[in-house]
Each structure stands twice: as structure tokens, then as C-alpha cells.
CSV table of C-alpha atoms in Angstrom, one decimal:
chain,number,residue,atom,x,y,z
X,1,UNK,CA,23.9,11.1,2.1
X,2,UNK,CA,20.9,10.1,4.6
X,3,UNK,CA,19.0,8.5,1.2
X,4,UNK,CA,18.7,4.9,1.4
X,5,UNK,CA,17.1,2.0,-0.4
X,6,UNK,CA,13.8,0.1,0.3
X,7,UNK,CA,12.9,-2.8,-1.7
X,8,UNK,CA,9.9,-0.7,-2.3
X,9,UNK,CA,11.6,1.9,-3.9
X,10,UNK,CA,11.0,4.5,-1.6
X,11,UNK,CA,13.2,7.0,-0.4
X,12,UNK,CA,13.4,6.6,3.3
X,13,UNK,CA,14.3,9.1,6.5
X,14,UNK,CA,12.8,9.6,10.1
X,15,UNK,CA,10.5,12.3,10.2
X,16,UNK,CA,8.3,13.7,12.6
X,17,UNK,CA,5.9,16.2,11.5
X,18,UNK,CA,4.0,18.1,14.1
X,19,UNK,CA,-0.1,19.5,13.8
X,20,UNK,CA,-2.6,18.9,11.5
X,21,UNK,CA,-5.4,20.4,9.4
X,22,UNK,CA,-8.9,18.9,10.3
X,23,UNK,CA,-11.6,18.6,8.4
X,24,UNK,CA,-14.8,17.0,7.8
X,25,UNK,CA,-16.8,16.1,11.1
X,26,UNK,CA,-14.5,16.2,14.4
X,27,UNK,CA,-12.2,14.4,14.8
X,28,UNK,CA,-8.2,-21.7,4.1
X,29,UNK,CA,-5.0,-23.2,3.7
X,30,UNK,CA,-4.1,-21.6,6.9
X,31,UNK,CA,-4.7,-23.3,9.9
X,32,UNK,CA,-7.8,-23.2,12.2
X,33,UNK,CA,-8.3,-19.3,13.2
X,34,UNK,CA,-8.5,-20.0,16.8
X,35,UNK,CA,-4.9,-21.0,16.8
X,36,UNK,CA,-3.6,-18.6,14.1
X,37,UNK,CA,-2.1,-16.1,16.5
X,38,UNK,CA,1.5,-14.8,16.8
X,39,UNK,CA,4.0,-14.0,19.7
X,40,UNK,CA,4.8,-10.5,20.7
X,41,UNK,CA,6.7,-10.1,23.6
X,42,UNK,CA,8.4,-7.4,24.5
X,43,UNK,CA,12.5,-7.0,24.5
X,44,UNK,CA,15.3,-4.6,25.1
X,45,UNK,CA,19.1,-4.1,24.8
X,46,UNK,CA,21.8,-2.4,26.6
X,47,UNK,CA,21.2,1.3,25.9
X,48,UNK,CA,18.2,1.2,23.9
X,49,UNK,CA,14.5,1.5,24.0
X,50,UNK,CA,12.1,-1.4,24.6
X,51,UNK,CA,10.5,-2.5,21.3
X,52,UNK,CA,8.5,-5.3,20.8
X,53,UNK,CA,9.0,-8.0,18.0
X,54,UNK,CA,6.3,-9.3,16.1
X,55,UNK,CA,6.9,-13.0,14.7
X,56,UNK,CA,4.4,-13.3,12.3
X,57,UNK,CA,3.0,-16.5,10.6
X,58,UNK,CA,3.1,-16.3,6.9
X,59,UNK,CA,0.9,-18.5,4.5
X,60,UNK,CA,0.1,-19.0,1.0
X,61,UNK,CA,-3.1,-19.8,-0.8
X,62,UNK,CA,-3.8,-20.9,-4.4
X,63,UNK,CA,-6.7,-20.6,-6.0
X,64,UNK,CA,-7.1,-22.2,-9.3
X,65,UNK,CA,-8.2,-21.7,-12.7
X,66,UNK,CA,-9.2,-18.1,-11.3
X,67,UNK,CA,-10.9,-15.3,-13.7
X,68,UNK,CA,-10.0,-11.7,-13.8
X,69,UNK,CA,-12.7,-9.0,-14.0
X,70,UNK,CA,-11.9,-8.5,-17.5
X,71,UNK,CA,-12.2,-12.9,-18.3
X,72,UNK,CA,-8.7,-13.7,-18.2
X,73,UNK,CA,-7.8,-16.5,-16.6
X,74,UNK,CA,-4.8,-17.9,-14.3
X,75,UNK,CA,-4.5,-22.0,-13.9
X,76,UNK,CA,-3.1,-21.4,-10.4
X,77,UNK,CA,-3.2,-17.6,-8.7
X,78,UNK,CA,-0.9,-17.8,-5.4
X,79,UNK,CA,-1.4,-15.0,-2.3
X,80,UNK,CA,0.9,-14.8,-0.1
X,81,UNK,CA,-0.1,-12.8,2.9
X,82,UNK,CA,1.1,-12.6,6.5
X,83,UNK,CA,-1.2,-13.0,10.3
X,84,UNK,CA,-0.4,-10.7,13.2
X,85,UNK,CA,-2.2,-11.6,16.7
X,86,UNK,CA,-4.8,-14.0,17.7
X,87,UNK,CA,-8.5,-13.4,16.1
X,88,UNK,CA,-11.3,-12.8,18.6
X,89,UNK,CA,-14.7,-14.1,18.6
X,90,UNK,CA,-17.9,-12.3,19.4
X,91,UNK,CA,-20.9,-14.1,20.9
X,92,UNK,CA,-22.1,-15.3,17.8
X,93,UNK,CA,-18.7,-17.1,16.9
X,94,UNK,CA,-17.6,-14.2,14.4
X,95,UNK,CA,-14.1,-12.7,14.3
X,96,UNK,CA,-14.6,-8.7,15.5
X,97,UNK,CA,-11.1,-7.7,15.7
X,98,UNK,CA,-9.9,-8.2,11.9
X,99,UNK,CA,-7.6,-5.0,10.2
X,100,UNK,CA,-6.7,-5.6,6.5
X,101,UNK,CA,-3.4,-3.2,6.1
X,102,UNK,CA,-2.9,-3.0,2.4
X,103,UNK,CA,0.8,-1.9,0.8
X,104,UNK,CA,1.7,0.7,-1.5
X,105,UNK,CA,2.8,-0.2,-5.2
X,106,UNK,CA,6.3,-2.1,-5.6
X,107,UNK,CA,6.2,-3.1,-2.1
X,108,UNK,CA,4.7,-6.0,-0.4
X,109,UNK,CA,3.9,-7.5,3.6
X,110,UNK,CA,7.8,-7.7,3.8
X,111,UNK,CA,7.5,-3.8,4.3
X,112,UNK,CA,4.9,-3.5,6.7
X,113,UNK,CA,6.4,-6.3,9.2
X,114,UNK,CA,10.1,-4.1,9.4
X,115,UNK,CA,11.0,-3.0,12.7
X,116,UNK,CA,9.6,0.9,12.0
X,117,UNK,CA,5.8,-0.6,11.3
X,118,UNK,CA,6.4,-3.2,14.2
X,119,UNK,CA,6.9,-0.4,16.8
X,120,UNK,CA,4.8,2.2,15.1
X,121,UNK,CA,1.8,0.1,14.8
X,122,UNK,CA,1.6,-3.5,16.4
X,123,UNK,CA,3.6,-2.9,19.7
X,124,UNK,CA,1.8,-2.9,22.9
X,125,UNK,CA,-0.6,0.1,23.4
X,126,UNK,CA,0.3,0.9,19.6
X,127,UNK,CA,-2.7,1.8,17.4
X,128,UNK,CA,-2.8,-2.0,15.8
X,129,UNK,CA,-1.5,-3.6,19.2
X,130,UNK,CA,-1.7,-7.5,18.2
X,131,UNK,CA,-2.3,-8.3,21.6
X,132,UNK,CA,-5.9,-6.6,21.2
X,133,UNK,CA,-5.9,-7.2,16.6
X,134,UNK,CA,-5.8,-9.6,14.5
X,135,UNK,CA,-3.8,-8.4,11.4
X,136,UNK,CA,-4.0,-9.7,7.5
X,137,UNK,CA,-1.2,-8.1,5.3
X,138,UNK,CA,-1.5,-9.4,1.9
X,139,UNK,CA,1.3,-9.2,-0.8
X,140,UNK,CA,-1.5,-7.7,-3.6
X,141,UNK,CA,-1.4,-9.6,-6.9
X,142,UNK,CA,1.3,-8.6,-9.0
X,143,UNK,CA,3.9,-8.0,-5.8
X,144,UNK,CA,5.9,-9.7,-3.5
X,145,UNK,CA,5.7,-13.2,-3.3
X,146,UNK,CA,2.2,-13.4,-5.0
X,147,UNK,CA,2.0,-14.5,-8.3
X,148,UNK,CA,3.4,-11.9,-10.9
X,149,UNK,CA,4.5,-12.1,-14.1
X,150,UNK,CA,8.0,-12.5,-13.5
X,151,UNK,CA,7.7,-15.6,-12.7
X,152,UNK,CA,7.0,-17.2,-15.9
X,153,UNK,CA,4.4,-15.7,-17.8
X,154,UNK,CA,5.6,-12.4,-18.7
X,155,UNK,CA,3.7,-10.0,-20.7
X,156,UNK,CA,1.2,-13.2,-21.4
X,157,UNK,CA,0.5,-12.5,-17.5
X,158,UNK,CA,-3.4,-11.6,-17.1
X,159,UNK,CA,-3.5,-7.5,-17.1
X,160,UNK,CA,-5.1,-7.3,-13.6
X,161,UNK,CA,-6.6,-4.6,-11.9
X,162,UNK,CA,-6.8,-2.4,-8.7
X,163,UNK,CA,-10.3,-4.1,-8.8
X,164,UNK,CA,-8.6,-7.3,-9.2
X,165,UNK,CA,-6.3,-6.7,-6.4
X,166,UNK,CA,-9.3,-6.0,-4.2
X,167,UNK,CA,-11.3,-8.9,-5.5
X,168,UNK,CA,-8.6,-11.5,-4.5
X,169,UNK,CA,-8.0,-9.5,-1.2
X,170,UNK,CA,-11.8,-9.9,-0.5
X,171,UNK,CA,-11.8,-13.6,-1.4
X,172,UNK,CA,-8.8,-14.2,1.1
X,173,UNK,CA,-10.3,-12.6,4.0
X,174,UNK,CA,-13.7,-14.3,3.7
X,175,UNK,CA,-13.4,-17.5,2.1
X,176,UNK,CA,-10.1,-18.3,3.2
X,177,UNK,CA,-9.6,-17.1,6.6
X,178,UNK,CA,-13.6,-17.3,7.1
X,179,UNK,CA,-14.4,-13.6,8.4
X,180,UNK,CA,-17.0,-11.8,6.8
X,181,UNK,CA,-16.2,-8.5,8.3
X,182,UNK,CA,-13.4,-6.2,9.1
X,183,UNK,CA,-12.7,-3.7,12.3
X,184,UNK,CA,-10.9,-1.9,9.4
X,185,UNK,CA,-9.1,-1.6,6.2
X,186,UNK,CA,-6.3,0.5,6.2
X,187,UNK,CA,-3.7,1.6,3.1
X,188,UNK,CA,-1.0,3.2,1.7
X,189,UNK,CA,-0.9,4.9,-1.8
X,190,UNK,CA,-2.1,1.9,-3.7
X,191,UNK,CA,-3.0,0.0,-0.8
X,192,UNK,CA,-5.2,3.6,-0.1
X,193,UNK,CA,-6.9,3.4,-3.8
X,194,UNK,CA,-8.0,-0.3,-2.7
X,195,UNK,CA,-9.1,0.7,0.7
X,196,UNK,CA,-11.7,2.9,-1.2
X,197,UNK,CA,-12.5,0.3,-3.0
X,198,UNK,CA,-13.2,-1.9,-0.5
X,199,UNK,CA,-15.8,0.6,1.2
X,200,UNK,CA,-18.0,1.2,-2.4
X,201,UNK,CA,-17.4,-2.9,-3.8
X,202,UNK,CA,-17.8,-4.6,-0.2
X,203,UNK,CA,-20.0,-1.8,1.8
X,204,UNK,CA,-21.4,-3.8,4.8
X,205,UNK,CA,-17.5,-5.3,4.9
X,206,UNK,CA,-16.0,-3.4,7.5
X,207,UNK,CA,-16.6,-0.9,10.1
X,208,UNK,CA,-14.1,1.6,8.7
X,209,UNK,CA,-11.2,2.8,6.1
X,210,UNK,CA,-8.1,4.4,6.5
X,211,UNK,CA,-6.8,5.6,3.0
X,212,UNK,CA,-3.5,7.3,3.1
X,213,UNK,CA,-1.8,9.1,0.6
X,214,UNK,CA,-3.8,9.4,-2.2
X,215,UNK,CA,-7.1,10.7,-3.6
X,216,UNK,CA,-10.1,9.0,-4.0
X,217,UNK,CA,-10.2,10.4,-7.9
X,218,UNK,CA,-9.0,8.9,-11.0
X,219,UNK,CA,-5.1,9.3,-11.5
X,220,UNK,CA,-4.7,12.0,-13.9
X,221,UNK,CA,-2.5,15.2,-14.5
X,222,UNK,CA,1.1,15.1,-13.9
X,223,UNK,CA,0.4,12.0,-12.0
X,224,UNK,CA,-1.2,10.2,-14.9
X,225,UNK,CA,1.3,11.9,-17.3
X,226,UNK,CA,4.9,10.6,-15.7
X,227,UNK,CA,3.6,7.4,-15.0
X,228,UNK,CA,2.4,6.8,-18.7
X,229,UNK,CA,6.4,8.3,-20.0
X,230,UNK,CA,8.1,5.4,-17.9
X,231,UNK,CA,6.0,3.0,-19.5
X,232,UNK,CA,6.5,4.0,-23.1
X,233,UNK,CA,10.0,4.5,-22.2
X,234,UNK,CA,10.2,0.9,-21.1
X,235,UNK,CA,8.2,-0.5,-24.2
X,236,UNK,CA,10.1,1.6,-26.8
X,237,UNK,CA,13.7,0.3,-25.1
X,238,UNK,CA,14.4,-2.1,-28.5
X,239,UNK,CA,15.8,-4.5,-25.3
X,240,UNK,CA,12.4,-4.8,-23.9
X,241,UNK,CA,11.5,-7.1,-26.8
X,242,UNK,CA,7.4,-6.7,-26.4
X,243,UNK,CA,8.2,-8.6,-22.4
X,244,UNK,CA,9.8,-11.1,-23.8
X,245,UNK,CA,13.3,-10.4,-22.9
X,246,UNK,CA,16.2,-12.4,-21.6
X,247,UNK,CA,18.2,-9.5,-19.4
X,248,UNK,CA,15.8,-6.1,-17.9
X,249,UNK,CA,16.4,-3.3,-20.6
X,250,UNK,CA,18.4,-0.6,-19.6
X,251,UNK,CA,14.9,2.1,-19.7
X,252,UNK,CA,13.9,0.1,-16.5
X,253,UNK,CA,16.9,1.7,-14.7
X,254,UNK,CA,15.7,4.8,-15.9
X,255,UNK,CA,12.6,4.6,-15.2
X,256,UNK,CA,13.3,3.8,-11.6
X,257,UNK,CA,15.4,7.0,-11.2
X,258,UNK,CA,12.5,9.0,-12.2
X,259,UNK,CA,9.9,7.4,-9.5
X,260,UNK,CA,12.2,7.6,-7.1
X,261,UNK,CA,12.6,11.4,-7.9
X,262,UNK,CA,8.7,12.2,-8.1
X,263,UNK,CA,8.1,10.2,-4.8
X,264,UNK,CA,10.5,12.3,-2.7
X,265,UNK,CA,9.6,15.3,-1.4
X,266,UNK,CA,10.8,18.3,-3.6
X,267,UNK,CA,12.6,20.2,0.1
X,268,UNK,CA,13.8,17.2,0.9
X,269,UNK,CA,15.4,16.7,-2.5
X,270,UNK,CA,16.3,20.2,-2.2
X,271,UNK,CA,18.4,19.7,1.1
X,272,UNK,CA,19.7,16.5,-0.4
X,273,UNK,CA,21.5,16.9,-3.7
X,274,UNK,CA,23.3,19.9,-3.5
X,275,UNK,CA,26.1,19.1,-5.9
X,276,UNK,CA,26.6,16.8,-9.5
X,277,UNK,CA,28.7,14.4,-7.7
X,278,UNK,CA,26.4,13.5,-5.1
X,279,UNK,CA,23.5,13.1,-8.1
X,280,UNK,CA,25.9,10.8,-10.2
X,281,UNK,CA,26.5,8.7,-7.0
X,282,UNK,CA,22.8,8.2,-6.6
X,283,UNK,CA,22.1,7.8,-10.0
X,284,UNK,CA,24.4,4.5,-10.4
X,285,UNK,CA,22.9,3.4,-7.1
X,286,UNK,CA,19.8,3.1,-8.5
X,287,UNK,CA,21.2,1.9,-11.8
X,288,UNK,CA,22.7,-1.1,-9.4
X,289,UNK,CA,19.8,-1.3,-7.5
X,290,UNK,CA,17.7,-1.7,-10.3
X,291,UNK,CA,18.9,-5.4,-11.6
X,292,UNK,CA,17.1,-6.7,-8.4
X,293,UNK,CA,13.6,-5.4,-10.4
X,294,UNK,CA,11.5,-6.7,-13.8
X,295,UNK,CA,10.1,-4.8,-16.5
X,296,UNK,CA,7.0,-6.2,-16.9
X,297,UNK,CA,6.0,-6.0,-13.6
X,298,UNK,CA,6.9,-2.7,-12.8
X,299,UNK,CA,4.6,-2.1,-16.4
X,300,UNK,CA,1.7,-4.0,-14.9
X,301,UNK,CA,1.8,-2.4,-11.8
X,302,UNK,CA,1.8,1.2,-12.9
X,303,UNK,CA,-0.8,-0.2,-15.2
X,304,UNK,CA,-3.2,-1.6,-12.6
X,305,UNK,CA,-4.3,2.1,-11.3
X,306,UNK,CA,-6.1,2.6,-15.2
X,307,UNK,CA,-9.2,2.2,-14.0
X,308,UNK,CA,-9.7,3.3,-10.2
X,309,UNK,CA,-12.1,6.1,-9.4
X,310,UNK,CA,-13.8,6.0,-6.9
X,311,UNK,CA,-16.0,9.6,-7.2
X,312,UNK,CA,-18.6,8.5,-8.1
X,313,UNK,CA,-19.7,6.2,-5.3
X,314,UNK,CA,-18.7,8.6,-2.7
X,315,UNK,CA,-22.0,8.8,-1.1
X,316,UNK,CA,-23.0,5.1,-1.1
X,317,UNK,CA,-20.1,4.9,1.3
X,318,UNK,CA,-21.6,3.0,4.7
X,319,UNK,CA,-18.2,2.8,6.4
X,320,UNK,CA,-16.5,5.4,8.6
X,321,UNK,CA,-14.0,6.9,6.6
X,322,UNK,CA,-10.8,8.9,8.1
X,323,UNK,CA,-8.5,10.1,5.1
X,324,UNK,CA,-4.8,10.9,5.6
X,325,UNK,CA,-2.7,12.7,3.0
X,326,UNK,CA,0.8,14.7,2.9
X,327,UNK,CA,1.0,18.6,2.2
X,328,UNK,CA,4.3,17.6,0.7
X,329,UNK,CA,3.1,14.8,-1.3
X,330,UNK,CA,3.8,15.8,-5.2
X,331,UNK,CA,1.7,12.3,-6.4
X,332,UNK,CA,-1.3,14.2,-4.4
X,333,UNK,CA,-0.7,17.9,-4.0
X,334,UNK,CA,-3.4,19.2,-1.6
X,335,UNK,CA,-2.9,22.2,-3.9
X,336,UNK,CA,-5.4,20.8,-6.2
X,337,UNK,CA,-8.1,20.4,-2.9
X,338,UNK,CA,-9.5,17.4,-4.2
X,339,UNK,CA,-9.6,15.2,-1.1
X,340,UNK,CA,-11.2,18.3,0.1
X,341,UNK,CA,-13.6,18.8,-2.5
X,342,UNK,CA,-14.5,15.5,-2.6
X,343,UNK,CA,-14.5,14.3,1.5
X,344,UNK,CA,-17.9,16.2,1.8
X,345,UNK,CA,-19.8,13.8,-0.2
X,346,UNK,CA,-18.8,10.8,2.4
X,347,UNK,CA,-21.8,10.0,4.6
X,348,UNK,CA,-19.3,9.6,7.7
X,349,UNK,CA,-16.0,11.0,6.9
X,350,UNK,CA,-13.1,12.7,8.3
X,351,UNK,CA,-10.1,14.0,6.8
X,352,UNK,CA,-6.4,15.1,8.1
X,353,UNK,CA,-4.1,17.0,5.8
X,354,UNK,CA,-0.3,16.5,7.6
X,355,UNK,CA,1.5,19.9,6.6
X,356,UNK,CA,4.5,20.3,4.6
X,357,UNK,CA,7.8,21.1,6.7
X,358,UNK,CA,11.6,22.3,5.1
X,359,UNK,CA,12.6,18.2,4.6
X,360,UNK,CA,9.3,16.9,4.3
X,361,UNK,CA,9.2,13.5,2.7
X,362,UNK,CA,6.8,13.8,0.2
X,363,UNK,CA,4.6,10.5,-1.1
X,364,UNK,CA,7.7,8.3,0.4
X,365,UNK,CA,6.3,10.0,4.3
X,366,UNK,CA,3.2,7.5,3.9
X,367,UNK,CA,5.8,4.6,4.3
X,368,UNK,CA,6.9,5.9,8.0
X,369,UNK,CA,3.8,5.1,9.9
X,370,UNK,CA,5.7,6.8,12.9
X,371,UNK,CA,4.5,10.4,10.8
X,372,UNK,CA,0.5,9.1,10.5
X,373,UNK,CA,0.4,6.5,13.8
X,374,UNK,CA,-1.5,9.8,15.8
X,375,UNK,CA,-4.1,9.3,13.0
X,376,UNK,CA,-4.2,5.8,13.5
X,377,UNK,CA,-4.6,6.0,17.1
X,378,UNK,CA,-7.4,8.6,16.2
X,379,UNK,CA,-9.2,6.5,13.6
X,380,UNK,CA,-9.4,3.3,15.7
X,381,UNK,CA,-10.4,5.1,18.8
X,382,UNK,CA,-13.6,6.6,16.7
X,383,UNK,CA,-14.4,3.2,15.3
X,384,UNK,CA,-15.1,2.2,19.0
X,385,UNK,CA,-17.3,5.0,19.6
């Protein structure tokens, strides 16, 4: 089958989807910034393309005795997060060439410095070139090698928040690193919820947003609905033992098999499993795949979206906003128009709708930036209008 793994979770093939639907208006603990740049240099082998490889640095800042929105606190809060390029200065000593590019849920900077996003994004002439950006990639609280509660505090872990998530994210880019504004912030699926919230928390923050694959409403629905059945499934497994168990319960592996099923794209599924033995083999893969995950934080990660909406504020919105979603995309279906409803109320906003085709991805296509790079490209290109 042409199904692989991700550590993210995702679902993953090439894709290329051709034309668009337009709408709204036409289209530290880090070193010095001066010397935080990165190599990129161009290679090739025999028989294949040139790509270019990106050697990022990667830090990790603790902040201590840190409170959540809600007054928790954590004694010592670790970020990791990872630098592309060299920052450049305007002429009043301010970085001007920031992007913040913010991961979707379950995944972390690991993802976004693969070979696909390298040569999608950051290559040479690419919309995120490093030779011309300097690029933050943060593994959001709760993920990756920031602090979660698999590593120690298990369900005593604080219950954070998208807010919180954007919060620290905010706190890393200004007090650490020491730039008070972005070129742009740019996300996927949860990474898109934050980027949303970064234009209505931290208005005068950047210069635009990118949020792909999601809507800028609350999660509700069927969305809201599956999500809240793997987490009573997980808390009702007797193995769970209220987070405090010793091996993951066996709902987890369940749970997993049903993400991965509503992230795919129901064609591509389609083309996919066409036979019970090909559905058992993918079901124990998962089941395999799914000792290399925790409980309690996929619980508190599925749990972080409770209180994101971003409606209301639509209008206060100073930024540039260009919007991507997926016709396929069963988290999102543009059936329901809401991105179109609601992109009208944006001051400056622009929205692309990428059409469904017979093995569209579905939610997983936001993780191939080779499918969304031509809205890139588009968005950073109006940001320097």
C-alpha cells in the first residue's frame, strides 16, 4: 500500500492538486541573533534533482516557575524550537525578516525540517528561502521535545491551552530571541488555530498570517464530536488508571486508528483499502505504531483546542490574512462555508479553497507543503506589496 507512517500521525502521499477557488480581495538562551544563522547550500546526486539541505541550529529555553492562563503553574517550562537563516536588521536595528511556522497537533519542528518542507519551502527561490528569512519553528507546549506530560508529571501536568501555546510562542520570539515583530506567522491545522490567534492576542505582531487547514470557528460538530469519543474511550480504558498508568492502555491504539481514519481523505481511503486483509494489515501497524505514543498527551492535546474561537475578533484583525483550506478536508468541509462566511469580516483578507480531486488527501494534504507552496509564494509576495 502507498500509506506510510509519520511520527505525526498523518497519512502521507505526493499530491499535486492543480487550480484554486479565490476569494476575498485578489489575490535568550540562544546565541547573539547576528550570528544565529544556518548553512544552505545547495547539492545534488547522480540522477537526481538538486535540492538544497537546510542544517538548522536547534535550542532550548526554560522559563521557570511559569503560570498558565488558567494560574497553574510549571517550576521549569522547556521550548525547544529550531532557527533557519540568518535574521536581518532594518535601519533601526530591528529584525524585518522573521516567519514563525507553527505545527499541526501530534507533530513538532522535527516535521517541518524533513526533506519535503526543506525543498518546498526554505530552498533557494522557495517561498521561505533562508537565504532571504529568518525562520522560528517551535515544538508547541505539550509536543515534541517541549515539555509535556510524559515526562514526568502526567495527568498532574498543567491543562494548557491553544492560548497557552501561543502565549509561550509569543514569549520566545520577543523576549528570547529579542524581535518584536514578525514578516509572518504561518500554520498548519493547530499551528493554523494559533496563527489566528496570534493576529487578534498580538495585533501590531506581524505583518501577516497564513492559517491553513482549519477554520477560524470553535471546533464543533463531527469535529468536536469524534475528538471528545477518543478521549472518553481513553479515560474509560480501566488501564488508563486516571493517567497514572505504568504501560499506554490498549484504547490509545484505538484511538489512534480512528484519527488516522478521519484525517485521510475519504477518496483516498476509498482507493486505498479495497479488501479486509489490507485493513487488518494497517490496523496492527498502527496498533505497533502506537507504543511509540502516551495517553495523556495525546488527551491533553486534543484537549488544548477547548477554547479557541476566534469569530468574534474577526474584525479587530490588523494583519494581512491569506487563509488556505482543502475541499477534501473532512476536519474542515468547505461544505459547511464557514471560512467563507466568516473571511468577509477580515479587514484585509484573502482566502484560497484547493479543490477536492479522486485521491485527495484530505486534512493529512496540509502536511505536504508541495500542495499549498503556490499559496505561499502568493502570500509572501502580497506582504511585500
Amino acid at each position: 500500500m502507498r500509506l506510510r507512517f509519520h511520527t505525526s500521525l498523518v497519512v502521507a502521499m505526493t499530491l499535486a492538486l492543480g487550480g484554486i477557488a479565490l476569494g476575498g480581495a485578489p489575490p535568550i538562551d540562544a546565541q547573539p541573533l547576528a550570528t544565529a544563522g544556518v548553512a544552505a547550500t545547495p547539492t545534488s546526486t547522480a540522477g537526481s534533482k538538486s535540492t538544497t539541505v537546510v542544517n538548522p541550529r536547534e535550542e532550548d529555553v526554560t522559563y521557570s516557575n511559569y503560570t498558565f492562563r488558567d494560574g497553574e503553574t510549571l517550576a521549569q517550562l522547556r521550548l525547544h524550537y529550531a532557527l533557519l537563516g540568518t535574521p536581518h536588521l532594518d535601519r533601526n536595528g530591528q529584525v524585518d525578516n522573521a516567519v514563525l511556522l507553527l505545527h499541526w497537533t501530534f507533530s513538532s519542528s522535527q516535521d517541518l525540517l524533513s526533506p519535503e518542507f526543506q525543498e518546498a519551502l526554505f530552498a533557494p527561490g522557495a517561498p521561505f528561502d533562508v537565504n532571504r528569512y529568518f525562520v522560528i519553528i517551535p515544538d508547541a507546549i505539550g509536543h515534541g521535545r517541549s515539555s509535556k506530560p510524559s515526562n514526568g508529571l502526567k495527568a498532574g501536568f498543567p491543562q494548557y491551552s491553544y492560548d497557552d501555546m501561543v502565549d509561550l510562542q509569543h514569549k520566545l520570539v520577543t523576549e528570547t530571541l529579542g524581535i518584536p515583530h514578525l514578516k509572518a506567522v504561518v500554520g498548519m491545522s493547530m499551528g493554523c488555530m494559533n496563527a489566528w490567534q496570534w493576529a487578534e492576542d498580538y495585533p501590531d505582531a506581524m505583518d501577516g498570517i497564513m492559517p491553513i487547514a482549519c477554520f477560524p470557528a470553535p471546533i464543533s460538530g463531527r469535529n468536536l464530536l469524534w475528538r471528545r469519543i477518543l478521549v472518553d474511550g481513553i479515560e474509560s480504558d480501566p488501564a488508563y488508571d486516571d493517567g497514572n498508568y505504568t504501560q499506554q492502555p490498549p484504547a490509545l491504539a484505538e484511538a489512534l486508528n480512528v484519527e488516522l481514519m478521519m484525517i485521510n481523505g475519504v477518496s483516498n481511503l476509498q482507493t486505498e483499502f479495497t479488501s479486509p486483509a489490507q485493513v487488518d494489515g494497517y490496523i496492527h501497524g498502527v496498533d505497533s505504531a502506537a507504543t511509540g505514543f502516551d495517553a495523556n498527551d495525546f488527551i491533553y492535546a486534543f484537549n488544548a483546542s477547548r477554547s479557541f474561537n476566534a469569530e468574534p475578533l474577526l474584525g479587530t484583525i490588523k494583519a494581512k490574512v491569506y487563509a488556505v483550506n482543502l475541499g477534501a478536508d473532512e476536519f474542515y468541509p468547505d461544505s459547511l462555508q464557514i471560512l467563507e462566511q466568516d473571511m468577509p469580516k477580515v479587514p484585509n483578507g484573502r482566502y484560497v479553497v484547493l479543490p477536492a480531486s479522486v485521491d485527495a488527501l484530505g486534512h493529512s494534504a496540509m502536511e505536504h507543503p508541495d500542495i499549498w507552496k503556490a499559496q505561499a509564494a502568493n502570500f509572501m509576495k502580497w506582504l511585500g506589496e
